[in-house]
mmCIF file of C-alpha atoms and ligand atoms in Angstrom:
data_model
loop_
_atom_site.group_PDB
_atom_site.id
_atom_site.type_symbol
_atom_site.label_atom_id
_atom_site.label_comp_id
_atom_site.label_asym_id
_atom_site.label_seq_id
_atom_site.Cartn_x
_atom_site.Cartn_y
_atom_site.Cartn_z
ATOM 1 C CA MET A 174 3.284 13.867 -7.807
ATOM 2 C CA PHE A 175 4.278 10.600 -7.302
ATOM 3 C CA VAL A 176 7.564 8.620 -6.215
ATOM 4 C CA ARG A 177 8.115 6.295 -8.759
ATOM 5 C CA ASN A 178 10.973 4.335 -8.231
ATOM 6 C CA ALA A 179 9.511 2.413 -5.457
ATOM 7 C CA TRP A 180 7.852 -0.203 -4.202
ATOM 8 C CA TYR A 181 4.199 -0.467 -3.812
ATOM 9 C CA ILE A 182 1.637 -3.149 -3.022
ATOM 10 C CA ALA A 183 -0.085 -3.724 -6.643
ATOM 11 C CA ALA A 184 -2.683 -6.589 -4.937
ATOM 12 C CA TRP A 185 -3.111 -9.149 -2.039
ATOM 13 C CA THR A 186 -1.920 -12.338 -3.721
ATOM 14 C CA LYS A 187 -5.582 -13.688 -3.004
ATOM 15 C CA GLU A 188 -6.534 -11.133 -5.584
ATOM 16 C CA VAL A 189 -4.830 -12.344 -8.564
ATOM 17 C CA THR A 190 -5.691 -16.086 -9.189
ATOM 18 C CA ARG A 191 -4.977 -18.334 -12.225
ATOM 19 C CA VAL A 192 -8.654 -17.481 -13.519
ATOM 20 C CA GLY A 193 -8.148 -14.853 -15.958
ATOM 21 C CA ALA A 194 -6.774 -11.205 -15.969
ATOM 22 C CA PHE A 195 -6.889 -8.775 -13.062
ATOM 23 C CA THR A 196 -6.594 -4.696 -13.657
ATOM 24 C CA ARG A 197 -6.031 -1.597 -11.601
ATOM 25 C CA THR A 198 -4.820 1.280 -11.873
ATOM 26 C CA LEU A 199 -1.585 2.450 -10.243
ATOM 27 C CA LEU A 200 0.405 5.920 -10.294
ATOM 28 C CA GLY A 201 -2.000 6.620 -13.252
ATOM 29 C CA GLN A 202 -1.112 3.727 -15.549
ATOM 30 C CA PRO A 203 -3.445 0.988 -15.964
ATOM 31 C CA VAL A 204 -1.694 -2.584 -15.263
ATOM 32 C CA VAL A 205 -3.059 -6.111 -16.367
ATOM 33 C CA MET A 206 -1.879 -8.908 -14.088
ATOM 34 C CA PHE A 207 -2.082 -12.219 -14.382
ATOM 35 C CA ARG A 208 -0.395 -15.476 -13.507
ATOM 36 C CA ARG A 209 1.615 -17.750 -15.470
ATOM 37 C CA ARG A 210 1.272 -21.676 -15.565
ATOM 38 C CA ASP A 211 4.156 -21.607 -12.776
ATOM 39 C CA GLY A 212 1.881 -19.399 -10.129
ATOM 40 C CA THR A 213 4.157 -16.379 -10.683
ATOM 41 C CA PRO A 214 2.465 -13.031 -11.455
ATOM 42 C CA VAL A 215 3.020 -11.012 -14.359
ATOM 43 C CA ALA A 216 2.263 -7.088 -14.938
ATOM 44 C CA MET A 217 2.005 -4.853 -17.943
ATOM 45 C CA HIS A 218 0.532 -2.277 -19.681
ATOM 46 C CA ASP A 219 -3.100 -2.418 -19.587
ATOM 47 C CA ARG A 220 -3.431 -1.137 -23.435
ATOM 48 C CA CYS A 221 -2.780 -3.322 -26.322
ATOM 49 C CA PRO A 222 -0.189 -1.101 -28.564
ATOM 50 C CA HIS A 223 -2.830 -1.664 -31.552
ATOM 51 C CA ARG A 224 -5.927 0.004 -30.837
ATOM 52 C CA PHE A 225 -5.682 0.532 -27.127
ATOM 53 C CA ALA A 226 -8.449 -2.237 -26.087
ATOM 54 C CA PRO A 227 -7.621 -3.107 -22.570
ATOM 55 C CA LEU A 228 -5.534 -6.490 -22.460
ATOM 56 C CA SER A 229 -7.658 -7.356 -19.081
ATOM 57 C CA CYS A 230 -10.809 -7.645 -21.612
ATOM 58 C CA GLY A 231 -8.910 -10.590 -23.385
ATOM 59 C CA LYS A 232 -7.804 -14.168 -22.754
ATOM 60 C CA VAL A 233 -4.866 -15.345 -20.586
ATOM 61 C CA ASN A 234 -3.516 -18.529 -22.650
ATOM 62 C CA GLY A 235 -0.575 -20.060 -20.499
ATOM 63 C CA ASP A 236 2.291 -17.709 -20.260
ATOM 64 C CA THR A 237 0.406 -15.077 -22.806
ATOM 65 C CA ILE A 238 -2.488 -13.109 -22.846
ATOM 66 C CA GLN A 239 -4.579 -12.140 -26.166
ATOM 67 C CA CYS A 240 -6.053 -8.752 -27.098
ATOM 68 C CA ALA A 241 -9.793 -9.680 -26.662
ATOM 69 C CA TYR A 242 -10.315 -6.691 -30.256
ATOM 70 C CA HIS A 243 -8.095 -8.257 -33.084
ATOM 71 C CA GLY A 244 -6.322 -11.033 -31.546
ATOM 72 C CA MET A 245 -2.894 -10.078 -31.090
ATOM 73 C CA THR A 246 -1.172 -12.077 -28.219
ATOM 74 C CA PHE A 247 1.952 -10.673 -26.258
ATOM 75 C CA SER A 248 4.381 -13.042 -24.147
ATOM 76 C CA ASP A 249 4.744 -12.692 -20.635
ATOM 77 C CA THR A 250 8.044 -10.346 -21.227
ATOM 78 C CA GLY A 251 5.312 -8.112 -23.394
ATOM 79 C CA ARG A 252 6.473 -9.045 -26.617
ATOM 80 C CA CYS A 253 3.912 -9.591 -29.615
ATOM 81 C CA VAL A 254 3.962 -13.665 -30.335
ATOM 82 C CA SER A 255 0.571 -13.627 -32.714
ATOM 83 C CA ASN A 256 -0.928 -11.169 -35.063
ATOM 84 C CA PRO A 257 -3.486 -13.301 -36.536
ATOM 85 C CA THR A 258 -5.700 -10.901 -38.142
ATOM 86 C CA GLN A 259 -2.088 -9.829 -40.726
ATOM 87 C CA PRO A 260 -1.063 -11.930 -43.882
ATOM 88 C CA ASP A 261 1.374 -14.064 -42.570
ATOM 89 C CA ASP A 262 1.076 -13.473 -38.897
ATOM 90 C CA LYS A 263 3.425 -10.349 -39.722
ATOM 91 C CA ILE A 264 4.440 -8.584 -36.125
ATOM 92 C CA PRO A 265 5.446 -4.950 -36.687
ATOM 93 C CA ARG A 266 8.123 -3.732 -34.677
ATOM 94 C CA ALA A 267 6.574 -1.545 -32.350
ATOM 95 C CA ALA A 268 3.961 -4.462 -30.978
ATOM 96 C CA ARG A 269 5.449 -4.626 -27.621
ATOM 97 C CA VAL A 270 4.197 -3.800 -24.317
ATOM 98 C CA GLU A 271 5.782 -2.448 -21.391
ATOM 99 C CA THR A 272 5.944 -4.947 -18.677
ATOM 100 C CA TYR A 273 6.617 -3.609 -14.772
ATOM 101 C CA PRO A 274 8.888 -6.122 -12.255
ATOM 102 C CA VAL A 275 6.583 -7.541 -9.991
ATOM 103 C CA VAL A 276 7.691 -9.906 -6.508
ATOM 104 C CA GLU A 277 5.309 -11.536 -4.488
ATOM 105 C CA ARG A 278 6.096 -11.743 -0.988
ATOM 106 C CA HIS A 279 4.650 -11.859 2.203
ATOM 107 C CA ASN A 280 1.131 -12.658 0.229
ATOM 108 C CA MET A 281 0.790 -9.367 -1.620
ATOM 109 C CA ILE A 282 2.057 -8.702 -5.002
ATOM 110 C CA TRP A 283 4.734 -5.469 -5.268
ATOM 111 C CA ILE A 284 5.387 -3.846 -8.275
ATOM 112 C CA TRP A 285 8.032 -1.058 -9.484
ATOM 113 C CA LEU A 286 6.588 1.486 -11.955
ATOM 114 C CA GLY A 287 9.717 3.396 -12.189
ATOM 115 C CA ASP A 288 13.079 2.988 -13.635
ATOM 116 C CA PRO A 289 13.136 -0.701 -14.051
ATOM 117 C CA ASP A 290 17.476 -0.338 -13.825
ATOM 118 C CA ARG A 291 16.747 0.188 -10.093
ATOM 119 C CA ALA A 292 14.185 -2.273 -8.865
ATOM 120 C CA ASP A 293 15.932 -3.968 -6.215
ATOM 121 C CA PRO A 294 13.295 -6.558 -4.131
ATOM 122 C CA GLU A 295 16.031 -5.840 -1.347
ATOM 123 C CA ASP A 296 14.162 -2.564 -1.194
ATOM 124 C CA ILE A 297 10.716 -4.195 -0.138
ATOM 125 C CA PRO A 298 9.255 -3.454 3.228
ATOM 126 C CA ASP A 299 9.527 -6.266 5.667
ATOM 127 C CA TYR A 300 6.285 -7.032 6.348
ATOM 128 C CA TYR A 301 6.988 -10.754 7.291
ATOM 129 C CA GLN A 302 4.390 -10.932 9.797
ATOM 130 C CA TYR A 303 1.780 -11.320 6.819
ATOM 131 C CA ASP A 304 3.348 -15.003 6.102
ATOM 132 C CA HIS A 305 5.039 -16.106 9.184
ATOM 133 C CA PRO A 306 3.926 -19.417 10.683
ATOM 134 C CA ASP A 307 4.194 -17.855 14.483
ATOM 135 C CA TRP A 308 1.268 -15.073 13.026
ATOM 136 C CA ALA A 309 -2.208 -15.307 11.989
ATOM 137 C CA SER A 310 -3.277 -12.434 9.512
ATOM 138 C CA ASP A 311 -5.488 -11.130 6.662
ATOM 139 C CA GLY A 312 -5.729 -8.105 4.193
ATOM 140 C CA GLY A 313 -8.444 -5.971 2.585
ATOM 141 C CA HIS A 314 -8.629 -3.324 0.180
ATOM 142 C CA LEU A 315 -10.295 0.016 -0.137
ATOM 143 C CA LEU A 316 -10.616 2.627 -2.622
ATOM 144 C CA VAL A 317 -10.293 5.912 -1.128
ATOM 145 C CA ASN A 318 -11.300 9.142 -3.234
ATOM 146 C CA ALA A 319 -8.568 11.320 -2.120
ATOM 147 C CA ASN A 320 -5.045 11.944 -2.902
ATOM 148 C CA TYR A 321 -2.910 9.685 -1.020
ATOM 149 C CA GLN A 322 -0.639 11.987 1.339
ATOM 150 C CA LEU A 323 -3.885 13.118 2.622
ATOM 151 C CA LEU A 324 -4.067 9.496 3.979
ATOM 152 C CA THR A 325 -0.123 9.431 5.053
ATOM 153 C CA ASP A 326 -0.951 12.454 6.826
ATOM 154 C CA ASN A 327 -4.072 10.910 8.676
ATOM 155 C CA LEU A 328 -2.097 7.723 9.464
ATOM 156 C CA LEU A 329 1.247 9.730 10.696
ATOM 157 C CA ASP A 330 -1.201 12.037 12.884
ATOM 158 C CA LEU A 331 -2.803 9.452 14.769
ATOM 159 C CA THR A 332 -4.558 12.126 17.529
ATOM 160 C CA HIS A 333 -7.508 12.033 15.153
ATOM 161 C CA ILE A 334 -8.282 8.565 16.394
ATOM 162 C CA ALA A 335 -10.167 10.223 19.295
ATOM 163 C CA PHE A 336 -12.406 12.228 17.259
ATOM 164 C CA VAL A 337 -12.984 10.033 13.676
ATOM 165 C CA HIS A 338 -12.685 6.932 15.477
ATOM 166 C CA ALA A 339 -14.397 7.923 19.304
ATOM 167 C CA ASP A 340 -16.581 5.007 18.810
ATOM 168 C CA ILE A 341 -14.397 2.254 18.739
ATOM 169 C CA LEU A 342 -10.574 3.394 18.704
ATOM 170 C CA GLY A 343 -10.945 6.571 20.898
ATOM 171 C CA ASN A 344 -11.736 7.587 24.156
ATOM 172 C CA PRO A 345 -11.612 11.037 26.338
ATOM 173 C CA HIS A 346 -7.975 9.747 27.734
ATOM 174 C CA VAL A 347 -6.745 9.367 24.376
ATOM 175 C CA ALA A 348 -7.758 12.906 23.422
ATOM 176 C CA LYS A 349 -6.150 14.860 26.217
ATOM 177 C CA GLN A 350 -2.961 12.048 26.771
ATOM 178 C CA SER A 351 0.044 11.230 24.496
ATOM 179 C CA GLU A 352 3.741 11.002 24.172
ATOM 180 C CA THR A 353 5.199 11.055 21.055
ATOM 181 C CA GLN A 354 9.030 10.653 19.806
ATOM 182 C CA THR A 355 9.363 11.147 15.240
ATOM 183 C CA ASP A 356 12.532 9.603 14.004
ATOM 184 C CA VAL A 357 13.695 10.508 10.716
ATOM 185 C CA GLY A 358 15.813 8.892 8.022
ATOM 186 C CA ASP A 359 16.608 8.908 4.305
ATOM 187 C CA ARG A 360 13.214 7.309 3.137
ATOM 188 C CA SER A 361 11.486 6.473 6.616
ATOM 189 C CA VAL A 362 9.801 8.376 9.382
ATOM 190 C CA VAL A 363 8.605 6.826 12.639
ATOM 191 C CA GLU A 364 6.474 8.236 15.148
ATOM 192 C CA ARG A 365 5.977 6.553 18.312
ATOM 193 C CA ARG A 366 2.931 7.098 20.581
ATOM 194 C CA ILE A 367 2.441 6.499 23.940
ATOM 195 C CA ILE A 368 -0.594 6.793 25.912
ATOM 196 C CA ARG A 369 -0.260 5.804 29.667
ATOM 197 C CA ASP A 370 -2.855 4.417 32.208
ATOM 198 C CA GLY A 371 -6.233 5.138 30.718
ATOM 199 C CA PRO A 372 -8.919 2.703 30.114
ATOM 200 C CA ALA A 373 -8.670 1.020 26.703
ATOM 201 C CA VAL A 374 -10.487 2.057 24.248
ATOM 202 C CA PRO A 375 -13.690 0.114 22.828
ATOM 203 C CA ALA A 376 -11.542 -2.071 20.220
ATOM 204 C CA TRP A 377 -9.014 -2.950 22.670
ATOM 205 C CA ARG A 378 -11.328 -3.533 25.295
ATOM 206 C CA LEU A 379 -12.889 -5.850 23.612
ATOM 207 C CA ALA A 380 -9.834 -7.678 22.368
ATOM 208 C CA PHE A 381 -8.222 -7.689 25.848
ATOM 209 C CA ASP A 382 -11.285 -9.729 27.222
ATOM 210 C CA ASP A 383 -9.532 -10.885 30.465
ATOM 211 C CA TYR A 384 -8.338 -7.684 31.868
ATOM 212 C CA ASP A 385 -10.708 -4.851 32.466
ATOM 213 C CA GLY A 386 -7.961 -2.200 34.151
ATOM 214 C CA ASN A 387 -6.216 0.628 32.952
ATOM 215 C CA VAL A 388 -3.522 0.213 30.243
ATOM 216 C CA ASP A 389 -0.820 1.755 28.382
ATOM 217 C CA LEU A 390 -1.477 2.059 24.379
ATOM 218 C CA TRP A 391 1.042 2.266 21.863
ATOM 219 C CA MET A 392 1.109 3.099 18.618
ATOM 220 C CA ASP A 393 4.048 3.223 16.608
ATOM 221 C CA MET A 394 4.006 3.587 13.278
ATOM 222 C CA HIS A 395 6.528 2.958 10.538
ATOM 223 C CA TRP A 396 6.436 5.069 7.202
ATOM 224 C CA GLU A 397 8.616 4.073 4.268
ATOM 225 C CA ALA A 398 8.694 6.256 1.020
ATOM 226 C CA GLY A 399 6.664 6.093 -1.348
ATOM 227 C CA ALA A 400 3.539 5.489 1.213
ATOM 228 C CA ASN A 401 4.159 2.062 2.833
ATOM 229 C CA MET A 402 3.118 1.748 6.563
ATOM 230 C CA ILE A 403 3.248 -0.812 9.299
ATOM 231 C CA LEU A 404 1.544 0.102 12.576
ATOM 232 C CA ASP A 405 2.892 -1.655 15.715
ATOM 233 C CA VAL A 406 -0.214 -0.839 18.362
ATOM 234 C CA GLY A 407 -1.119 -2.825 21.235
ATOM 235 C CA VAL A 408 -2.038 -2.349 24.931
ATOM 236 C CA THR A 409 -0.227 -3.787 28.225
ATOM 237 C CA PRO A 410 -1.435 -3.381 31.658
ATOM 238 C CA THR A 411 -0.176 0.225 32.849
ATOM 239 C CA GLY A 412 3.239 0.015 33.844
ATOM 240 C CA LYS A 413 3.757 -3.574 32.705
ATOM 241 C CA ALA A 414 6.278 -4.706 29.464
ATOM 242 C CA ARG A 415 4.351 -5.048 26.081
ATOM 243 C CA ASP A 416 5.296 -8.573 26.023
ATOM 244 C CA ASP A 417 2.350 -8.656 28.779
ATOM 245 C CA GLY A 418 -0.086 -7.406 26.779
ATOM 246 C CA ILE A 419 -1.257 -7.814 23.410
ATOM 247 C CA ALA A 420 -0.659 -6.084 19.988
ATOM 248 C CA ILE A 421 -1.143 -6.024 16.067
ATOM 249 C CA PHE A 422 0.492 -4.929 13.351
ATOM 250 C CA GLY A 423 -1.780 -3.245 10.985
ATOM 251 C CA LEU A 424 -0.686 -2.923 7.727
ATOM 252 C CA ASP A 425 -1.531 0.181 6.154
ATOM 253 C CA CYS A 426 0.080 0.657 2.457
ATOM 254 C CA LEU A 427 -1.092 3.113 -0.182
ATOM 255 C CA THR A 428 -0.457 3.001 -3.563
ATOM 256 C CA PRO A 429 -1.591 5.807 -5.673
ATOM 257 C CA GLU A 430 -4.202 5.200 -8.107
ATOM 258 C CA THR A 431 -4.389 9.044 -9.521
ATOM 259 C CA ALA A 432 -3.555 12.382 -8.174
ATOM 260 C CA THR A 433 -6.768 12.239 -6.488
ATOM 261 C CA SER A 434 -7.529 8.684 -5.299
ATOM 262 C CA THR A 435 -5.866 5.912 -3.337
ATOM 263 C CA HIS A 436 -5.689 2.418 -2.944
ATOM 264 C CA TYR A 437 -5.427 1.856 0.581
ATOM 265 C CA PHE A 438 -4.523 -1.853 1.410
ATOM 266 C CA PHE A 439 -5.215 -2.679 5.234
ATOM 267 C CA GLY A 440 -4.453 -5.634 7.427
ATOM 268 C CA ALA A 441 -3.960 -6.986 10.377
ATOM 269 C CA ALA A 442 -1.156 -9.610 12.147
ATOM 270 C CA HIS A 443 -1.354 -10.846 15.488
ATOM 271 C CA LYS A 444 0.942 -13.189 17.434
ATOM 272 C CA TYR A 445 -1.392 -13.753 20.082
ATOM 273 C CA ARG A 446 -4.405 -16.085 19.809
ATOM 274 C CA SER A 447 -3.147 -16.745 16.543
ATOM 275 C CA GLN A 448 -4.924 -20.486 15.818
ATOM 276 C CA GLU A 449 -8.324 -18.737 16.302
ATOM 277 C CA PRO A 450 -9.334 -17.042 13.037
ATOM 278 C CA ALA A 451 -12.083 -15.528 15.280
ATOM 279 C CA VAL A 452 -9.530 -12.825 16.379
ATOM 280 C CA THR A 453 -7.961 -12.079 12.999
ATOM 281 C CA SER A 454 -11.672 -11.745 11.520
ATOM 282 C CA PHE A 455 -12.492 -9.296 14.380
ATOM 283 C CA TRP A 456 -9.679 -7.481 13.823
ATOM 284 C CA MET A 457 -10.317 -7.282 9.942
ATOM 285 C CA LYS A 458 -13.751 -6.172 10.510
ATOM 286 C CA ALA A 459 -12.761 -3.391 13.308
ATOM 287 C CA LEU A 460 -10.494 -1.991 10.909
ATOM 288 C CA GLU A 461 -12.585 -2.022 7.852
ATOM 289 C CA TYR A 462 -14.816 -0.202 10.323
ATOM 290 C CA ALA A 463 -12.353 2.259 11.252
ATOM 291 C CA PHE A 464 -10.477 2.552 7.937
ATOM 292 C CA ASN A 465 -13.992 3.724 6.235
ATOM 293 C CA GLN A 466 -14.568 6.572 8.737
ATOM 294 C CA ASP A 467 -10.962 7.939 7.383
ATOM 295 C CA LYS A 468 -12.439 7.319 4.105
ATOM 296 C CA ALA A 469 -15.453 9.251 4.675
ATOM 297 C CA ILE A 470 -13.374 12.489 6.394
ATOM 298 C CA VAL A 471 -10.209 11.964 4.213
ATOM 299 C CA GLU A 472 -12.942 12.289 1.232
ATOM 300 C CA ALA A 473 -14.444 15.047 2.861
ATOM 301 C CA VAL A 474 -10.763 17.004 2.961
ATOM 302 C CA GLN A 475 -10.242 16.220 -0.801
ATOM 303 C CA SER A 476 -13.582 17.497 -1.567
ATOM 304 C CA ARG A 477 -12.927 21.038 0.206
ATOM 305 C CA MET A 478 -9.818 21.067 -2.052
ATOM 306 C CA GLN A 479 -11.787 22.000 -4.773
ATOM 307 C CA GLY A 480 -9.561 20.051 -7.396
ATOM 308 C CA GLU A 481 -5.823 21.137 -5.908
ATOM 309 C CA TRP A 482 -3.973 17.640 -4.486
ATOM 310 C CA ASP A 483 -1.695 19.464 -2.746
ATOM 311 C CA ILE A 484 -2.653 20.640 0.602
ATOM 312 C CA LEU A 485 0.624 22.670 1.495
ATOM 313 C CA LYS A 486 -0.161 24.584 -1.720
ATOM 314 C CA MET A 487 -2.900 25.947 0.151
ATOM 315 C CA ASN A 488 -1.218 27.356 3.514
ATOM 316 C CA PRO A 489 -3.080 25.208 5.978
ATOM 317 C CA VAL A 490 -2.825 25.453 9.533
ATOM 318 C CA VAL A 491 -0.020 23.430 11.414
ATOM 319 C CA ASN A 492 -0.651 21.501 14.466
ATOM 320 C CA LYS A 493 2.444 19.822 16.447
ATOM 321 C CA ALA A 494 1.007 16.545 15.523
ATOM 322 C CA ASP A 495 1.441 17.186 12.066
ATOM 323 C CA HIS A 496 5.351 17.214 12.709
ATOM 324 C CA ALA A 497 5.748 13.352 11.493
ATOM 325 C CA ALA A 498 3.657 13.516 8.301
ATOM 326 C CA ILE A 499 5.451 16.880 7.241
ATOM 327 C CA GLN A 500 8.694 15.024 7.559
ATOM 328 C CA ALA A 501 7.323 12.185 5.055
ATOM 329 C CA ARG A 502 5.852 15.011 2.954
ATOM 330 C CA ARG A 503 9.363 16.414 2.804
ATOM 331 C CA ILE A 504 11.215 13.080 1.915
ATOM 332 C CA VAL A 505 8.333 12.528 -1.274
ATOM 333 C CA GLN A 506 9.407 15.603 -2.244
ATOM 334 C CA ARG A 507 12.909 15.458 -2.425
ATOM 335 C CA LEU A 508 12.899 12.027 -4.014
ATOM 336 C CA ILE A 509 10.355 13.094 -6.814
ATOM 337 C CA ASP A 510 12.785 16.141 -7.405
ATOM 338 C CA GLU A 511 16.004 13.604 -7.555
ATOM 339 C CA GLU A 512 13.751 11.558 -10.153
ATOM 340 C CA GLU A 513 13.270 14.830 -12.317
ATOM 341 C CA GLN A 514 16.849 15.512 -12.377
ATOM 342 C CA HIS A 515 17.721 11.937 -13.254
ATOM 343 C CA PRO A 516 15.284 10.352 -15.775
ATOM 344 C CA PRO A 517 15.732 6.787 -16.628
ATOM 345 C CA HIS A 518 17.954 6.456 -19.805
ATOM 346 C CA ASN A 519 15.352 4.642 -21.796
ATOM 347 C CA ASP A 520 14.135 6.093 -25.385
ATOM 348 C CA CYS A 521 12.380 2.813 -25.929
ATOM 349 C CA PRO A 522 8.952 3.228 -24.728
ATOM 350 C CA ALA A 523 7.672 -0.135 -24.585
ATOM 351 C CA ALA A 524 10.697 -1.284 -22.644
ATOM 352 C CA THR A 525 10.752 -4.757 -21.030
ATOM 353 C CA ALA A 526 11.031 -5.005 -17.356
ATOM 354 C CA PRO A 527 14.702 -6.902 -16.135
ATOM 355 C CA ALA A 528 13.164 -10.477 -15.306
ATOM 356 C CA ILE A 529 13.145 -10.440 -11.097
ATOM 357 C CA GLN A 530 12.631 -13.913 -9.911
ATOM 358 C CA ALA A 531 8.939 -14.088 -8.224
ATOM 359 C CA GLU A 532 8.953 -15.345 -4.601
ATOM 360 C CA THR A 533 6.234 -17.729 -3.561
HETATM 361 S S1 FES B 896 -6.853 -3.305 -29.713
HETATM 362 FE FE1 FES B 896 -5.773 -5.387 -29.532
HETATM 363 S S2 FES B 896 -5.375 -6.577 -31.307
HETATM 364 FE FE2 FES B 896 -6.629 -4.798 -32.082
HETATM 365 FE FE1 FE2 B 897 -7.759 6.292 11.197
#
């Protein structure tokens, strides 16, 4: 149900601090994260191998974490380094915790929950806008109680903006007009949509406050497997080049929590008026408002699936605008099938991830 050999966002940089441990369930796996003394992040299975207490209930001491139940302490490689309730502090061989490759990049902590030998930081999506000095940006998180692919469908078929987001991102013009182009790669789909020569929708009308004529609205959604997306979206006066208008790069990265719940990491990055924090907070508020509208409709869809997580098994009607999402689903299914055919050669369930140098 998930592509495991892929990088996913585990947390925003700002969510994992030097103060204590942070826990989140990712791809069905409880994960505890904390920072070493040098500030770099560590991620490991959030379950003590002794009596399965969550390690996130314990204490971070330097580069180690101590279980809250009987005090076993684990290093940042997952090795038990202290077992204080045992005679002579004896450490059983199986007292290890699985750790996961993590890389901190662009103000996000990326995690790899698949075969650790295949974790290549070069494969992390290039979202440079989120820590570039010429850009301003911020990020947020929503938990959506729906399968992650329902959200992928939602984000790759932006015809819904005229209906779900009629009060902020839609108007009658965008419901009628749009030209699209879909480009499919080995692990990617790009869906480009342009709506020409219409009044700006409410959010862009507010953002483009020194212009009130008709605009061309573009929305180029870049999807990469597992489920990471970035939307190049903006408006420009009708017929003008994009550089004559204003734009944001909206982050829409989905990390499955379970089969029917998803961490939705969203963000806004902008280069126009990048010295004005009010512009960033305007977009963060607008996006949070809009994505709560998506959350409501997609959770309602999930509830109508009555326990099923794969909508394609339920024979939905297919519209032309579903094309990009169906391509993405095909890629996901192909990657899952490949992983099932080539499982990692790993007979130690508590394997330790290879060291990957974290970036700050
Ligand atoms: S459950 Fe962790 S030390 Fe006992
Ligand atoms: Fe939406």
